Amino acid sequence: MSLQVQKSFSEQPEHTGKLYLVGTPIGNLEDMTFRAIKTLQSCDIIAAEDTRQTRKLLTHFEITPSMLFSYHEHNKGASGPELIRYIIEGKNLALVSDAGLPAISDPGSDLVKLAIEAGVKVIPIPGPNAALSALIVSGLPTERFTFGGFLPREKKDMRKVLESFDESNGTLLFYESPHRIRKTLIFLEEILGERSIVLARELTKRHEEFVRGSLKECMEWLEEHPPLGEYCLLVEGIREEERKAEREAWWQVLSLEEHVEHYENEGNSRKDAMKKTATDRGLAKRDVYNALIE
């Protein structure tokens, strides 16, 4: 991919339109921004995941688009290029999802890619996001976090996804449906062991709810309180004691030289292999070097 620099508010040919990604409320209509309303009012076309849902939003804010276009997972192959053609012909297009930010767990990201490839300016109109809103009130660490969308349905596939995360990923954020949440928590406990989690639902709405506790405690809660509404699931990242155990588990039976050779066999230089060995053993790199030359 060649380097591309976009300055969203610089001048561009008048005959070319723009693609606006417009954040919409995740429940509470008062979260709609003035800029979002102004953008939807001014755009020639609004592309929506569910036009029925979006029409309710537009009616509430007295917005009447020239064109309301359907764009979703099942028609993106045909609709995407057509929408880009409209933009190239000079029409400004606003993309919205059913709720929250478009292109997060929906096909909006595919439209953005098409727009960039066509040289179309893509402009974000910030708004609410369920996962981040849940994270900031979760009580779990926010310094590092990873959004994983919806987890796979099968345990073996879920395991592969979870095992791809390590200590650098921090708090894990997922979306989950009410009819799958119990099964997902059971799998998480089997795969990860005991973790602190947060179940967040009905964010920004009247029945907004946060359930904080261990996986076991939250499973017991759901037994007495049947799941309702879509969930944001936040999972505590790997703990320091777990990280230490993982680092120490495999190399305990190795000599210092064997430890270094292990990393060299993986393709590391002698220098990097000694550095990794020192990190595993909690030693200074010079100590490893000195021990090996004695």
PDB file of C-alpha atoms in Angstrom:
ATOM      1  CA  MET A   1       0.000   0.000   0.000  1.00  0.00           C
ATOM      2  CA  SER A   2       1.427   3.388  -0.994  1.00  0.00           C
ATOM      3  CA  LEU A   3       1.581   6.257   1.487  1.00  0.00           C
ATOM      4  CA  GLN A   4      -1.587   8.356   1.616  1.00  0.00           C
ATOM      5  CA  VAL A   5      -2.063  11.570   3.606  1.00  0.00           C
ATOM      6  CA  GLN A   6      -5.575  12.930   4.171  1.00  0.00           C
ATOM      7  CA  LYS A   7      -6.307  16.362   5.570  1.00  0.00           C
ATOM      8  CA  SER A   8     -10.044  16.206   6.061  1.00  0.00           C
ATOM      9  CA  PHE A   9     -10.683  19.938   6.046  1.00  0.00           C
ATOM     10  CA  SER A  10      -8.343  20.937   3.239  1.00  0.00           C
ATOM     11  CA  GLU A  11      -9.751  21.946  -0.110  1.00  0.00           C
ATOM     12  CA  GLN A  12     -10.621  19.244  -2.616  1.00  0.00           C
ATOM     13  CA  PRO A  13     -12.256  19.302  -6.061  1.00  0.00           C
ATOM     14  CA  GLU A  14     -15.848  20.520  -5.757  1.00  0.00           C
ATOM     15  CA  HIS A  15     -17.164  17.666  -7.899  1.00  0.00           C
ATOM     16  CA  THR A  16     -16.061  15.040  -5.329  1.00  0.00           C
ATOM     17  CA  GLY A  17     -18.127  14.265  -2.250  1.00  0.00           C
ATOM     18  CA  LYS A  18     -17.067  12.974   1.150  1.00  0.00           C
ATOM     19  CA  LEU A  19     -17.870   9.985   3.332  1.00  0.00           C
ATOM     20  CA  TYR A  20     -18.912  10.894   6.883  1.00  0.00           C
ATOM     21  CA  LEU A  21     -18.974   8.234   9.609  1.00  0.00           C
ATOM     22  CA  VAL A  22     -21.631   9.495  12.001  1.00  0.00           C
ATOM     23  CA  GLY A  23     -21.916   8.248  15.562  1.00  0.00           C
ATOM     24  CA  THR A  24     -25.503   7.846  16.796  1.00  0.00           C
ATOM     25  CA  PRO A  25     -26.969   7.200  20.276  1.00  0.00           C
ATOM     26  CA  ILE A  26     -26.684   3.708  21.761  1.00  0.00           C
ATOM     27  CA  GLY A  27     -29.948   4.201  23.638  1.00  0.00           C
ATOM     28  CA  ASN A  28     -30.393   7.704  24.996  1.00  0.00           C
ATOM     29  CA  LEU A  29     -31.326  10.137  22.232  1.00  0.00           C
ATOM     30  CA  GLU A  30     -29.901  13.029  24.248  1.00  0.00           C
ATOM     31  CA  ASP A  31     -26.439  11.686  23.375  1.00  0.00           C
ATOM     32  CA  MET A  32     -26.880  12.802  19.747  1.00  0.00           C
ATOM     33  CA  THR A  33     -24.380  15.587  19.060  1.00  0.00           C
ATOM     34  CA  PHE A  34     -25.141  18.873  17.337  1.00  0.00           C
ATOM     35  CA  ARG A  35     -22.477  18.074  14.759  1.00  0.00           C
ATOM     36  CA  ALA A  36     -24.036  14.686  14.011  1.00  0.00           C
ATOM     37  CA  ILE A  37     -27.438  16.292  13.425  1.00  0.00           C
ATOM     38  CA  LYS A  38     -25.932  18.996  11.210  1.00  0.00           C
ATOM     39  CA  THR A  39     -24.017  16.413   9.183  1.00  0.00           C
ATOM     40  CA  LEU A  40     -27.077  14.213   8.614  1.00  0.00           C
ATOM     41  CA  GLN A  41     -29.083  17.283   7.598  1.00  0.00           C
ATOM     42  CA  SER A  42     -26.501  18.395   5.052  1.00  0.00           C
ATOM     43  CA  CYS A  43     -25.591  15.076   3.409  1.00  0.00           C
ATOM     44  CA  ASP A  44     -27.197  14.049   0.131  1.00  0.00           C
ATOM     45  CA  ILE A  45     -27.339  10.360   1.075  1.00  0.00           C
ATOM     46  CA  ILE A  46     -27.583   8.517   4.363  1.00  0.00           C
ATOM     47  CA  ALA A  47     -26.528   4.870   4.302  1.00  0.00           C
ATOM     48  CA  ALA A  48     -27.921   2.818   7.170  1.00  0.00           C
ATOM     49  CA  GLU A  49     -27.536  -0.700   8.500  1.00  0.00           C
ATOM     50  CA  ASP A  50     -31.287  -0.868   9.168  1.00  0.00           C
ATOM     51  CA  THR A  51     -33.270   1.855   7.394  1.00  0.00           C
ATOM     52  CA  ARG A  52     -36.309   1.284   9.621  1.00  0.00           C
ATOM     53  CA  GLN A  53     -34.282   1.941  12.756  1.00  0.00           C
ATOM     54  CA  THR A  54     -32.537   4.947  11.251  1.00  0.00           C
ATOM     55  CA  ARG A  55     -35.802   6.418   9.993  1.00  0.00           C
ATOM     56  CA  LYS A  56     -37.024   6.605  13.605  1.00  0.00           C
ATOM     57  CA  LEU A  57     -33.891   8.519  14.573  1.00  0.00           C
ATOM     58  CA  LEU A  58     -34.198  10.891  11.613  1.00  0.00           C
ATOM     59  CA  THR A  59     -37.864  11.535  12.336  1.00  0.00           C
ATOM     60  CA  HIS A  60     -37.092  12.395  15.970  1.00  0.00           C
ATOM     61  CA  PHE A  61     -34.590  15.042  14.877  1.00  0.00           C
ATOM     62  CA  GLU A  62     -36.728  16.193  11.925  1.00  0.00           C
ATOM     63  CA  ILE A  63     -34.140  15.180   9.339  1.00  0.00           C
ATOM     64  CA  THR A  64     -35.356  14.382   5.833  1.00  0.00           C
ATOM     65  CA  PRO A  65     -32.598  12.938   3.643  1.00  0.00           C
ATOM     66  CA  SER A  66     -32.726  13.085  -0.129  1.00  0.00           C
ATOM     67  CA  MET A  67     -31.834   9.390  -0.195  1.00  0.00           C
ATOM     68  CA  LEU A  68     -31.873   6.767   2.547  1.00  0.00           C
ATOM     69  CA  PHE A  69     -29.801   3.841   1.346  1.00  0.00           C
ATOM     70  CA  SER A  70     -29.588   0.326   2.792  1.00  0.00           C
ATOM     71  CA  TYR A  71     -26.046  -0.867   3.481  1.00  0.00           C
ATOM     72  CA  HIS A  72     -25.468  -3.977   5.583  1.00  0.00           C
ATOM     73  CA  GLU A  73     -23.510  -7.233   5.768  1.00  0.00           C
ATOM     74  CA  HIS A  74     -25.678  -9.041   3.220  1.00  0.00           C
ATOM     75  CA  ASN A  75     -25.685  -6.403   0.466  1.00  0.00           C
ATOM     76  CA  LYS A  76     -22.325  -4.654   0.971  1.00  0.00           C
ATOM     77  CA  GLY A  77     -20.795  -6.359  -2.066  1.00  0.00           C
ATOM     78  CA  ALA A  78     -23.233  -4.653  -4.417  1.00  0.00           C
ATOM     79  CA  SER A  79     -24.106  -1.539  -2.381  1.00  0.00           C
ATOM     80  CA  GLY A  80     -20.554  -0.523  -1.480  1.00  0.00           C
ATOM     81  CA  PRO A  81     -19.279   0.265  -5.000  1.00  0.00           C
ATOM     82  CA  GLU A  82     -22.566   2.007  -5.829  1.00  0.00           C
ATOM     83  CA  LEU A  83     -22.267   4.275  -2.792  1.00  0.00           C
ATOM     84  CA  ILE A  84     -18.670   5.119  -3.694  1.00  0.00           C
ATOM     85  CA  ARG A  85     -19.806   5.981  -7.217  1.00  0.00           C
ATOM     86  CA  TYR A  86     -22.332   8.450  -5.801  1.00  0.00           C
ATOM     87  CA  ILE A  87     -19.589  10.096  -3.725  1.00  0.00           C
ATOM     88  CA  ILE A  88     -17.204  10.363  -6.684  1.00  0.00           C
ATOM     89  CA  GLU A  89     -20.036  11.991  -8.656  1.00  0.00           C
ATOM     90  CA  GLY A  90     -20.191  14.712  -5.993  1.00  0.00           C
ATOM     91  CA  LYS A  91     -22.678  13.593  -3.366  1.00  0.00           C
ATOM     92  CA  ASN A  92     -21.829  13.693   0.338  1.00  0.00           C
ATOM     93  CA  LEU A  93     -22.703  10.471   2.108  1.00  0.00           C
ATOM     94  CA  ALA A  94     -23.252   9.826   5.823  1.00  0.00           C
ATOM     95  CA  LEU A  95     -22.890   6.283   7.108  1.00  0.00           C
ATOM     96  CA  VAL A  96     -24.635   5.275  10.337  1.00  0.00           C
ATOM     97  CA  SER A  97     -25.037   1.999  12.185  1.00  0.00           C
ATOM     98  CA  ASP A  98     -28.075   0.958  14.201  1.00  0.00           C
ATOM     99  CA  ALA A  99     -26.427   2.427  17.298  1.00  0.00           C
ATOM    100  CA  GLY A 100     -23.016   3.808  18.191  1.00  0.00           C
ATOM    101  CA  LEU A 101     -20.068   4.243  15.869  1.00  0.00           C
ATOM    102  CA  PRO A 102     -20.228   2.827  12.340  1.00  0.00           C
ATOM    103  CA  ALA A 103     -17.432   0.479  11.242  1.00  0.00           C
ATOM    104  CA  ILE A 104     -17.226  -1.110  14.718  1.00  0.00           C
ATOM    105  CA  SER A 105     -18.511  -4.704  14.425  1.00  0.00           C
ATOM    106  CA  ASP A 106     -20.415  -3.821  11.255  1.00  0.00           C
ATOM    107  CA  PRO A 107     -19.591  -3.686   7.524  1.00  0.00           C
ATOM    108  CA  GLY A 108     -18.832   0.040   7.621  1.00  0.00           C
ATOM    109  CA  SER A 109     -15.141  -0.787   7.687  1.00  0.00           C
ATOM    110  CA  ASP A 110     -15.464  -2.307   4.208  1.00  0.00           C
ATOM    111  CA  LEU A 111     -17.004   0.890   2.869  1.00  0.00           C
ATOM    112  CA  VAL A 112     -14.206   2.935   4.441  1.00  0.00           C
ATOM    113  CA  LYS A 113     -11.633   0.753   2.693  1.00  0.00           C
ATOM    114  CA  LEU A 114     -13.368   1.228  -0.663  1.00  0.00           C
ATOM    115  CA  ALA A 115     -13.495   4.990  -0.101  1.00  0.00           C
ATOM    116  CA  ILE A 116      -9.797   5.218   0.731  1.00  0.00           C
ATOM    117  CA  GLU A 117      -8.883   3.140  -2.313  1.00  0.00           C
ATOM    118  CA  ALA A 118     -10.954   5.523  -4.447  1.00  0.00           C
ATOM    119  CA  GLY A 119      -9.262   8.606  -2.961  1.00  0.00           C
ATOM    120  CA  VAL A 120     -12.418   9.724  -1.153  1.00  0.00           C
ATOM    121  CA  LYS A 121     -12.051  11.694   2.066  1.00  0.00           C
ATOM    122  CA  VAL A 122     -13.408   9.877   5.116  1.00  0.00           C
ATOM    123  CA  ILE A 123     -14.423  12.098   8.025  1.00  0.00           C
ATOM    124  CA  PRO A 124     -15.326  10.838  11.533  1.00  0.00           C
ATOM    125  CA  ILE A 125     -18.218  12.437  13.398  1.00  0.00           C
ATOM    126  CA  PRO A 126     -17.589  11.113  16.940  1.00  0.00           C
ATOM    127  CA  GLY A 127     -20.348   9.759  19.131  1.00  0.00           C
ATOM    128  CA  PRO A 128     -21.222   7.120  21.737  1.00  0.00           C
ATOM    129  CA  ASN A 129     -19.647   3.679  21.805  1.00  0.00           C
ATOM    130  CA  ALA A 130     -20.971   0.867  23.995  1.00  0.00           C
ATOM    131  CA  ALA A 131     -17.678  -0.937  24.620  1.00  0.00           C
ATOM    132  CA  LEU A 132     -15.714   2.140  25.681  1.00  0.00           C
ATOM    133  CA  SER A 133     -18.610   3.480  27.728  1.00  0.00           C
ATOM    134  CA  ALA A 134     -18.693   0.192  29.629  1.00  0.00           C
ATOM    135  CA  LEU A 135     -14.917   0.145  30.045  1.00  0.00           C
ATOM    136  CA  ILE A 136     -14.591   3.533  31.730  1.00  0.00           C
ATOM    137  CA  VAL A 137     -17.073   2.599  34.473  1.00  0.00           C
ATOM    138  CA  SER A 138     -16.022  -1.051  34.805  1.00  0.00           C
ATOM    139  CA  GLY A 139     -13.412  -0.622  37.497  1.00  0.00           C
ATOM    140  CA  LEU A 140     -11.039  -2.783  35.433  1.00  0.00           C
ATOM    141  CA  PRO A 141      -7.720  -1.385  34.142  1.00  0.00           C
ATOM    142  CA  THR A 142      -8.088   1.052  31.250  1.00  0.00           C
ATOM    143  CA  GLU A 143      -4.409   1.659  30.445  1.00  0.00           C
ATOM    144  CA  ARG A 144      -4.478  -1.168  27.893  1.00  0.00           C
ATOM    145  CA  PHE A 145      -7.482  -2.887  26.412  1.00  0.00           C
ATOM    146  CA  THR A 146      -8.489  -4.972  23.414  1.00  0.00           C
ATOM    147  CA  PHE A 147     -11.870  -4.997  21.701  1.00  0.00           C
ATOM    148  CA  GLY A 148     -12.698  -8.456  20.379  1.00  0.00           C
ATOM    149  CA  GLY A 149     -16.227  -7.942  19.029  1.00  0.00           C
ATOM    150  CA  PHE A 150     -18.371 -11.080  19.226  1.00  0.00           C
ATOM    151  CA  LEU A 151     -16.609 -14.258  20.355  1.00  0.00           C
ATOM    152  CA  PRO A 152     -16.970 -17.434  18.237  1.00  0.00           C
ATOM    153  CA  ARG A 153     -19.826 -19.804  19.129  1.00  0.00           C
ATOM    154  CA  GLU A 154     -17.742 -22.965  19.538  1.00  0.00           C
ATOM    155  CA  LYS A 155     -15.407 -23.445  22.498  1.00  0.00           C
ATOM    156  CA  LYS A 156     -12.454 -24.601  20.368  1.00  0.00           C
ATOM    157  CA  ASP A 157     -12.734 -21.483  18.217  1.00  0.00           C
ATOM    158  CA  MET A 158     -13.165 -19.284  21.268  1.00  0.00           C
ATOM    159  CA  ARG A 159     -10.052 -20.830  22.793  1.00  0.00           C
ATOM    160  CA  LYS A 160      -8.015 -19.935  19.701  1.00  0.00           C
ATOM    161  CA  VAL A 161      -9.152 -16.323  19.929  1.00  0.00           C
ATOM    162  CA  LEU A 162      -8.482 -16.021  23.648  1.00  0.00           C
ATOM    163  CA  GLU A 163      -5.088 -17.703  23.372  1.00  0.00           C
ATOM    164  CA  SER A 164      -4.077 -15.111  20.792  1.00  0.00           C
ATOM    165  CA  PHE A 165      -4.263 -12.468  23.532  1.00  0.00           C
ATOM    166  CA  ASP A 166      -1.388 -12.028  25.956  1.00  0.00           C
ATOM    167  CA  GLU A 167      -0.485  -9.742  28.829  1.00  0.00           C
ATOM    168  CA  SER A 168      -0.016  -6.779  26.488  1.00  0.00           C
ATOM    169  CA  ASN A 169      -3.691  -6.775  25.563  1.00  0.00           C
ATOM    170  CA  GLY A 170      -4.932  -5.695  29.002  1.00  0.00           C
ATOM    171  CA  THR A 171      -8.676  -5.703  29.692  1.00  0.00           C
ATOM    172  CA  LEU A 172     -10.668  -7.628  27.080  1.00  0.00           C
ATOM    173  CA  LEU A 173     -13.905  -6.190  25.667  1.00  0.00           C
ATOM    174  CA  PHE A 174     -16.554  -8.222  23.875  1.00  0.00           C
ATOM    175  CA  TYR A 175     -20.168  -7.944  22.740  1.00  0.00           C
ATOM    176  CA  GLU A 176     -22.589 -10.763  23.464  1.00  0.00           C
ATOM    177  CA  SER A 177     -26.275 -11.514  22.906  1.00  0.00           C
ATOM    178  CA  PRO A 178     -28.600 -12.412  25.809  1.00  0.00           C
ATOM    179  CA  HIS A 179     -29.249 -15.957  24.580  1.00  0.00           C
ATOM    180  CA  ARG A 180     -25.512 -16.747  24.414  1.00  0.00           C
ATOM    181  CA  ILE A 181     -24.123 -14.939  27.451  1.00  0.00           C
ATOM    182  CA  ARG A 182     -24.447 -17.870  29.902  1.00  0.00           C
ATOM    183  CA  LYS A 183     -22.704 -20.307  27.566  1.00  0.00           C
ATOM    184  CA  THR A 184     -19.966 -17.778  26.868  1.00  0.00           C
ATOM    185  CA  LEU A 185     -19.249 -17.308  30.582  1.00  0.00           C
ATOM    186  CA  ILE A 186     -19.049 -21.085  31.098  1.00  0.00           C
ATOM    187  CA  PHE A 187     -16.515 -21.356  28.261  1.00  0.00           C
ATOM    188  CA  LEU A 188     -14.526 -18.405  29.582  1.00  0.00           C
ATOM    189  CA  GLU A 189     -14.195 -19.992  33.005  1.00  0.00           C
ATOM    190  CA  GLU A 190     -13.079 -23.292  31.471  1.00  0.00           C
ATOM    191  CA  ILE A 191     -10.522 -21.591  29.236  1.00  0.00           C
ATOM    192  CA  LEU A 192      -9.248 -18.726  31.400  1.00  0.00           C
ATOM    193  CA  GLY A 193      -9.964 -19.890  34.916  1.00  0.00           C
ATOM    194  CA  GLU A 194     -11.310 -17.475  37.492  1.00  0.00           C
ATOM    195  CA  ARG A 195     -11.319 -13.843  36.365  1.00  0.00           C
ATOM    196  CA  SER A 196     -13.009 -10.626  37.407  1.00  0.00           C
ATOM    197  CA  ILE A 197     -15.575  -9.545  34.819  1.00  0.00           C
ATOM    198  CA  VAL A 198     -18.240  -6.940  34.253  1.00  0.00           C
ATOM    199  CA  LEU A 199     -21.578  -7.488  32.548  1.00  0.00           C
ATOM    200  CA  ALA A 200     -22.920  -4.206  31.179  1.00  0.00           C
ATOM    201  CA  ARG A 201     -26.308  -3.916  29.517  1.00  0.00           C
ATOM    202  CA  GLU A 202     -28.894  -1.329  28.498  1.00  0.00           C
ATOM    203  CA  LEU A 203     -26.178   1.348  28.458  1.00  0.00           C
ATOM    204  CA  THR A 204     -27.518   4.926  28.624  1.00  0.00           C
ATOM    205  CA  LYS A 205     -31.091   3.606  28.951  1.00  0.00           C
ATOM    206  CA  ARG A 206     -33.517   3.602  31.880  1.00  0.00           C
ATOM    207  CA  HIS A 207     -32.586   0.059  32.943  1.00  0.00           C
ATOM    208  CA  GLU A 208     -28.826   0.499  32.615  1.00  0.00           C
ATOM    209  CA  GLU A 209     -27.087  -2.159  34.675  1.00  0.00           C
ATOM    210  CA  PHE A 210     -23.541  -3.172  35.601  1.00  0.00           C
ATOM    211  CA  VAL A 211     -22.830  -6.501  37.298  1.00  0.00           C
ATOM    212  CA  ARG A 212     -19.279  -6.733  38.651  1.00  0.00           C
ATOM    213  CA  GLY A 213     -17.756  -9.889  40.125  1.00  0.00           C
ATOM    214  CA  SER A 214     -15.954 -13.124  39.370  1.00  0.00           C
ATOM    215  CA  LEU A 215     -16.985 -15.327  36.467  1.00  0.00           C
ATOM    216  CA  LYS A 216     -18.615 -17.730  38.923  1.00  0.00           C
ATOM    217  CA  GLU A 217     -20.497 -14.965  40.738  1.00  0.00           C
ATOM    218  CA  CYS A 218     -21.785 -13.480  37.504  1.00  0.00           C
ATOM    219  CA  MET A 219     -22.942 -16.890  36.267  1.00  0.00           C
ATOM    220  CA  GLU A 220     -24.864 -17.352  39.512  1.00  0.00           C
ATOM    221  CA  TRP A 221     -26.380 -13.883  39.064  1.00  0.00           C
ATOM    222  CA  LEU A 222     -27.653 -14.781  35.600  1.00  0.00           C
ATOM    223  CA  GLU A 223     -29.308 -17.924  36.986  1.00  0.00           C
ATOM    224  CA  GLU A 224     -31.505 -15.720  39.171  1.00  0.00           C
ATOM    225  CA  HIS A 225     -31.785 -12.797  36.757  1.00  0.00           C
ATOM    226  CA  PRO A 226     -32.527 -14.007  33.195  1.00  0.00           C
ATOM    227  CA  PRO A 227     -30.411 -12.164  30.594  1.00  0.00           C
ATOM    228  CA  LEU A 228     -32.129  -9.266  28.852  1.00  0.00           C
ATOM    229  CA  GLY A 229     -30.748  -6.979  26.150  1.00  0.00           C
ATOM    230  CA  GLU A 230     -27.376  -6.938  24.449  1.00  0.00           C
ATOM    231  CA  TYR A 231     -24.327  -7.199  26.699  1.00  0.00           C
ATOM    232  CA  CYS A 232     -20.903  -5.636  26.812  1.00  0.00           C
ATOM    233  CA  LEU A 233     -18.645  -8.200  28.462  1.00  0.00           C
ATOM    234  CA  LEU A 234     -15.428  -6.960  30.040  1.00  0.00           C
ATOM    235  CA  VAL A 235     -12.849  -9.497  31.192  1.00  0.00           C
ATOM    236  CA  GLU A 236      -9.881  -8.888  33.457  1.00  0.00           C
ATOM    237  CA  GLY A 237      -6.593  -9.332  31.603  1.00  0.00           C
ATOM    238  CA  ILE A 238      -3.917 -11.809  32.580  1.00  0.00           C
ATOM    239  CA  ARG A 239      -2.684 -11.226  36.129  1.00  0.00           C
ATOM    240  CA  GLU A 240       0.911 -10.595  37.170  1.00  0.00           C
ATOM    241  CA  GLU A 241       1.190 -13.916  38.988  1.00  0.00           C
ATOM    242  CA  GLU A 242      -0.096 -15.702  35.865  1.00  0.00           C
ATOM    243  CA  ARG A 243       2.431 -13.901  33.699  1.00  0.00           C
ATOM    244  CA  LYS A 244       5.229 -14.907  36.038  1.00  0.00           C
ATOM    245  CA  ALA A 245       4.099 -18.531  36.104  1.00  0.00           C
ATOM    246  CA  GLU A 246       3.910 -18.666  32.300  1.00  0.00           C
ATOM    247  CA  ARG A 247       7.370 -17.139  31.962  1.00  0.00           C
ATOM    248  CA  GLU A 248       8.907 -19.597  34.410  1.00  0.00           C
ATOM    249  CA  ALA A 249       7.051 -22.807  33.566  1.00  0.00           C
ATOM    250  CA  TRP A 250       8.845 -24.090  30.485  1.00  0.00           C
ATOM    251  CA  TRP A 251      12.487 -23.156  31.097  1.00  0.00           C
ATOM    252  CA  GLN A 252      12.921 -24.428  34.660  1.00  0.00           C
ATOM    253  CA  VAL A 253      14.532 -27.692  33.499  1.00  0.00           C
ATOM    254  CA  LEU A 254      16.958 -25.948  31.143  1.00  0.00           C
ATOM    255  CA  SER A 255      20.500 -24.862  31.889  1.00  0.00           C
ATOM    256  CA  LEU A 256      21.422 -21.269  31.106  1.00  0.00           C
ATOM    257  CA  GLU A 257      23.164 -22.337  27.890  1.00  0.00           C
ATOM    258  CA  GLU A 258      20.191 -24.487  26.834  1.00  0.00           C
ATOM    259  CA  HIS A 259      17.851 -21.581  27.550  1.00  0.00           C
ATOM    260  CA  VAL A 260      19.829 -19.282  25.258  1.00  0.00           C
ATOM    261  CA  GLU A 261      20.094 -21.981  22.583  1.00  0.00           C
ATOM    262  CA  HIS A 262      16.306 -22.371  22.656  1.00  0.00           C
ATOM    263  CA  TYR A 263      15.865 -18.770  21.540  1.00  0.00           C
ATOM    264  CA  GLU A 264      18.694 -19.037  19.002  1.00  0.00           C
ATOM    265  CA  ASN A 265      16.919 -22.022  17.458  1.00  0.00           C
ATOM    266  CA  GLU A 266      13.841 -19.815  17.043  1.00  0.00           C
ATOM    267  CA  GLY A 267      15.882 -17.517  14.812  1.00  0.00           C
ATOM    268  CA  ASN A 268      17.059 -14.938  17.353  1.00  0.00           C
ATOM    269  CA  SER A 269      20.592 -13.597  17.339  1.00  0.00           C
ATOM    270  CA  ARG A 270      22.904 -14.590  20.208  1.00  0.00           C
ATOM    271  CA  LYS A 271      22.478 -11.119  21.678  1.00  0.00           C
ATOM    272  CA  ASP A 272      18.677 -11.199  21.529  1.00  0.00           C
ATOM    273  CA  ALA A 273      18.594 -14.768  22.837  1.00  0.00           C
ATOM    274  CA  MET A 274      20.579 -13.724  25.901  1.00  0.00           C
ATOM    275  CA  LYS A 275      18.301 -10.744  26.400  1.00  0.00           C
ATOM    276  CA  LYS A 276      15.186 -12.933  26.301  1.00  0.00           C
ATOM    277  CA  THR A 277      16.784 -15.440  28.654  1.00  0.00           C
ATOM    278  CA  ALA A 278      17.629 -12.676  31.094  1.00  0.00           C
ATOM    279  CA  THR A 279      14.043 -11.414  30.996  1.00  0.00           C
ATOM    280  CA  ASP A 280      12.649 -14.908  31.652  1.00  0.00           C
ATOM    281  CA  ARG A 281      14.933 -15.438  34.627  1.00  0.00           C
ATOM    282  CA  GLY A 282      14.694 -11.950  36.048  1.00  0.00           C
ATOM    283  CA  LEU A 283      18.406 -11.379  35.540  1.00  0.00           C
ATOM    284  CA  ALA A 284      20.469  -8.583  34.085  1.00  0.00           C
ATOM    285  CA  LYS A 285      21.660  -9.295  30.550  1.00  0.00           C
ATOM    286  CA  ARG A 286      25.314  -8.828  31.606  1.00  0.00           C
ATOM    287  CA  ASP A 287      24.867 -11.542  34.260  1.00  0.00           C
ATOM    288  CA  VAL A 288      23.783 -14.017  31.593  1.00  0.00           C
ATOM    289  CA  TYR A 289      26.697 -12.976  29.361  1.00  0.00           C
ATOM    290  CA  ASN A 290      29.247 -13.277  32.157  1.00  0.00           C
ATOM    291  CA  ALA A 291      27.923 -16.689  33.215  1.00  0.00           C
ATOM    292  CA  LEU A 292      28.208 -18.055  29.690  1.00  0.00           C
ATOM    293  CA  ILE A 293      31.801 -16.941  29.088  1.00  0.00           C
ATOM    294  CA  GLU A 294      33.121 -18.357  32.350  1.00  0.00           C
TER     295      GLU A 294
END
